[in-house]
Amino acid sequence: MRFRFIPKADTPEICSFFAEHWGDTFMVTQGKVRQLSELSAIVAEEDRQLVGLVTFTITPEYCEIVSLDAVVPDQGIGTALLDQCLSQLLPHSNPIVLFTTNDNLNALNFYMKRGFRLHRVHHGAVALARKIKPSIPLLSEQGLPIEDEIELRYTGQSIC
Ligand SMILES: CC(C)(COP(=O)(O)OP(=O)(O)OC[C@H]1O[C@@H](n2cnc3c(N)ncnc32)[C@H](O)[C@@H]1OP(=O)(O)O)[C@@H](O)C(=O)NCCC(=O)NCCS
């Protein structure tokens, strides 16, 4: 697997990947719109095919991992991309945060094994996000209402 750092994530390749995975070329967390043009990215490639993407932002107050996707699950792509991303974020002394939604139990399992800890539950935050991005579904594929944003922070205490 090869990794490519892209300082400004609004390339056509990333826009189309992001739209396919997240319904549009922006993400909403905490009521804030995060456009790809405001984010950096690392892509994972195999045989020149994009197999994974992580997007993130570094601000004076915090570093935020905005999205992480693996095209094929359970082959180590997500872990490798997270490691690549952390190696860029850790030199900044800011807290490393990310937000996922209450239905994404797979992501919670993934991140909590890899040094992230629950920091806060933002009850009802997805309703606000849905006003800005109506394509956010009401229910997960498993039928769970998608309602809350779960804030995780990196503590470094990985159990992997
Ligand atoms: C969350 C996500 C990024 C994880 O990526 P992934 O590539 O499946 O993650 P990995 O393959 O590195 O790890 C997943 C599991 O596969 C296992 N695994 C890794 N390599 C493996 C291999 N070669 N063979 C078998 N299993 C393997 C890992 O042990 C891990 O299990 P664990 O978490 O119980 O320890 C992915 O599921 C995804 O794209 N989800 C949809 C988008 C999303 O929800 N993103 C997170 C919110 S932003």
Coordinates of C-alpha atoms and ligand atoms in Angstrom, one line a residue:
M1 CA 0.0 0.0 0.0
R2 CA 1.2 3.5 -0.8
F3 CA 0.2 6.7 0.9
R4 CA -0.1 10.2 -0.6
F5 CA -0.4 13.4 1.4
I6 CA -2.7 16.0 -0.2
P7 CA -2.5 19.4 1.5
K8 CA -5.9 20.6 0.1
A9 CA -8.4 17.8 -0.2
D10 CA -10.6 19.2 -3.0
T11 CA -9.1 17.3 -5.9
P12 CA -11.6 15.7 -8.3
E13 CA -10.5 12.2 -7.2
I14 CA -11.2 13.0 -3.5
C15 CA -14.4 14.9 -4.2
S16 CA -15.9 12.0 -6.1
F17 CA -14.7 9.4 -3.4
F18 CA -16.0 11.6 -0.6
A19 CA -19.4 12.2 -2.3
E20 CA -19.8 8.5 -2.9
H21 CA -19.0 7.7 0.8
W22 CA -20.5 10.6 2.6
G23 CA -23.3 11.9 0.2
D24 CA -21.6 15.2 -0.6
T25 CA -18.3 17.0 -0.7
F26 CA -18.7 18.4 2.8
M27 CA -19.2 17.1 6.3
V28 CA -21.1 18.7 9.1
T29 CA -20.1 18.2 12.7
Q30 CA -20.9 20.4 15.7
G31 CA -23.1 22.4 13.4
K32 CA -20.0 23.4 11.4
V33 CA -19.6 22.8 7.7
R34 CA -16.2 21.2 6.8
Q35 CA -15.6 21.7 3.1
L36 CA -12.9 19.5 1.5
S37 CA -11.1 22.7 0.4
E38 CA -10.5 23.4 4.1
L39 CA -9.1 19.9 4.8
S40 CA -6.0 18.0 4.2
A41 CA -6.0 14.3 3.2
I42 CA -4.0 11.2 3.0
V43 CA -5.0 8.6 0.4
A44 CA -4.1 5.0 0.4
E45 CA -3.5 3.4 -3.0
E46 CA -3.0 -0.1 -4.2
D47 CA -2.1 -0.7 -7.9
R48 CA -2.8 3.0 -8.4
Q49 CA -6.4 2.5 -7.2
L50 CA -7.7 4.6 -4.3
V51 CA -8.4 2.1 -1.4
G52 CA -8.8 4.5 1.5
L53 CA -9.0 8.1 2.6
V54 CA -8.5 10.1 5.7
T55 CA -9.3 13.8 5.9
F56 CA -8.2 16.1 8.8
T57 CA -7.7 19.7 9.8
I58 CA -5.1 21.3 12.1
T59 CA -6.2 24.5 13.9
P60 CA -4.5 26.5 16.6
E61 CA -6.8 24.9 19.2
Y62 CA -7.2 21.3 18.1
C63 CA -6.5 18.7 15.4
E64 CA -9.6 17.0 14.0
I65 CA -9.9 13.8 12.0
V66 CA -12.9 14.5 9.9
S67 CA -13.4 11.3 8.0
L68 CA -11.8 7.9 7.6
D69 CA -12.8 5.3 4.9
A70 CA -11.5 2.0 3.8
V71 CA -12.9 0.7 0.5
V72 CA -12.4 -3.0 1.6
P73 CA -12.9 -3.6 5.4
D74 CA -10.7 -5.7 7.7
Q75 CA -7.6 -5.6 5.6
G76 CA -5.6 -3.1 7.7
I77 CA -6.3 -0.1 5.5
G78 CA -8.1 2.0 8.2
T79 CA -5.4 1.2 10.8
A80 CA -2.6 2.2 8.3
L81 CA -4.3 5.4 7.4
L82 CA -5.0 6.3 11.0
D83 CA -1.3 5.7 11.8
Q84 CA -0.2 7.9 8.9
C85 CA -2.6 10.6 10.0
L86 CA -1.5 10.5 13.7
S87 CA 2.1 10.8 12.6
Q88 CA 1.1 14.2 11.1
L89 CA -1.0 15.3 14.0
L90 CA 1.0 14.2 17.0
P91 CA 3.8 16.7 16.5
H92 CA 1.2 19.4 17.2
S93 CA 0.5 19.5 20.9
N94 CA -3.2 20.2 20.4
P95 CA -5.8 17.7 21.4
I96 CA -6.7 15.3 18.6
V97 CA -10.5 15.0 18.3
L98 CA -13.0 13.3 16.1
F99 CA -16.7 13.0 16.0
T100 CA -18.8 10.0 15.0
T101 CA -22.5 9.3 15.3
N102 CA -24.2 7.1 17.9
D103 CA -25.1 4.4 15.4
N104 CA -21.5 3.8 14.2
L105 CA -20.6 1.1 16.7
N106 CA -18.0 -0.2 14.2
A107 CA -16.2 3.1 14.3
L108 CA -16.4 3.3 18.1
N109 CA -14.9 -0.2 18.4
F110 CA -12.2 0.8 15.9
Y111 CA -11.1 4.1 17.4
M112 CA -11.4 3.0 21.1
K113 CA -9.0 0.1 20.4
R114 CA -6.6 2.5 18.8
G115 CA -6.0 5.0 21.6
F116 CA -9.2 7.2 21.5
R117 CA -11.5 7.6 24.4
L118 CA -15.1 8.8 24.7
H119 CA -15.0 12.5 25.6
R120 CA -18.5 13.8 25.3
V121 CA -21.9 12.9 23.9
H122 CA -23.5 15.8 22.0
H123 CA -27.2 14.8 22.3
G124 CA -29.3 15.7 19.3
A125 CA -26.4 17.2 17.4
V126 CA -27.3 15.3 14.2
A127 CA -30.7 17.0 13.9
L128 CA -28.8 20.3 13.5
A129 CA -26.4 18.7 11.0
R130 CA -29.3 17.4 9.1
K131 CA -30.7 20.9 8.6
I132 CA -27.6 21.8 6.8
K133 CA -27.1 18.4 5.1
P134 CA -30.6 16.8 4.6
S135 CA -29.0 13.7 3.0
I136 CA -27.9 12.4 6.5
P137 CA -30.2 9.4 7.0
L138 CA -32.6 9.2 9.9
L139 CA -31.8 5.6 10.6
S140 CA -28.7 3.4 10.3
E141 CA -28.7 0.3 8.1
Q142 CA -29.4 -1.6 11.4
G143 CA -32.4 0.6 12.1
L144 CA -30.9 2.7 14.9
P145 CA -32.0 6.4 15.0
I146 CA -29.0 8.6 14.1
E147 CA -29.2 11.3 16.7
D148 CA -26.1 12.1 18.7
E149 CA -22.5 13.1 17.9
I150 CA -19.9 11.2 20.0
E151 CA -16.7 13.1 20.6
L152 CA -13.6 11.0 21.0
R153 CA -10.2 12.3 21.9
Y154 CA -6.8 10.6 21.4
T155 CA -5.1 9.5 24.6
G156 CA -2.5 7.3 23.0
Q157 CA -3.5 4.3 25.1
S158 CA -3.9 1.9 22.2
I159 CA -4.7 -1.8 23.0
C160 CA -3.8 -3.0 19.5
Ligands
LIG1 C1 -13.9 2.3 10.4 C2 -13.1 1.9 9.2 C3 -12.3 3.1 8.6 C4 -12.1 0.8 9.6 O1 -11.2 0.5 8.5 P1 -10.7 -1.0 8.2 O2 -9.8 -0.9 7.1 O3 -11.8 -1.9 8.1 O4 -9.8 -1.2 9.5 P2 -8.7 -2.3 9.8 O5 -8.8 -3.4 8.7 O6 -7.4 -1.6 9.9 O7 -9.2 -2.9 11.1 C5 -10.5 -3.5 11.3 C6 -10.3 -4.9 11.9 O8 -9.8 -5.7 10.9 C7 -8.7 -6.5 11.5 N1 -7.7 -6.7 10.4 C8 -6.8 -5.8 10.0 N2 -6.0 -6.4 9.0 C9 -6.5 -7.6 8.8 C10 -6.2 -8.7 7.9 N3 -5.2 -8.5 7.1 N4 -6.9 -9.8 8.0 C11 -8.0 -9.9 8.9 N5 -8.3 -8.9 9.7 C12 -7.6 -7.8 9.7 C13 -8.2 -5.6 12.6 O9 -7.7 -6.4 13.6 C14 -9.4 -4.9 13.1 O10 -10.2 -5.5 14.1 P3 -10.3 -4.8 15.5 O11 -10.7 -3.4 15.3 O12 -11.3 -5.6 16.2 O13 -8.9 -5.0 16.1 C15 -14.0 1.2 8.1 O14 -14.8 0.2 8.7 C16 -14.8 2.2 7.3 O15 -14.4 2.7 6.3 N6 -16.1 2.4 7.8 C17 -17.0 3.3 7.1 C18 -16.7 4.8 7.4 C19 -16.7 5.1 8.8 O16 -17.6 4.8 9.6 N7 -15.6 5.8 9.2 C20 -15.3 6.1 10.7 C21 -16.0 7.4 11.0 S1 -15.2 8.8 10.3

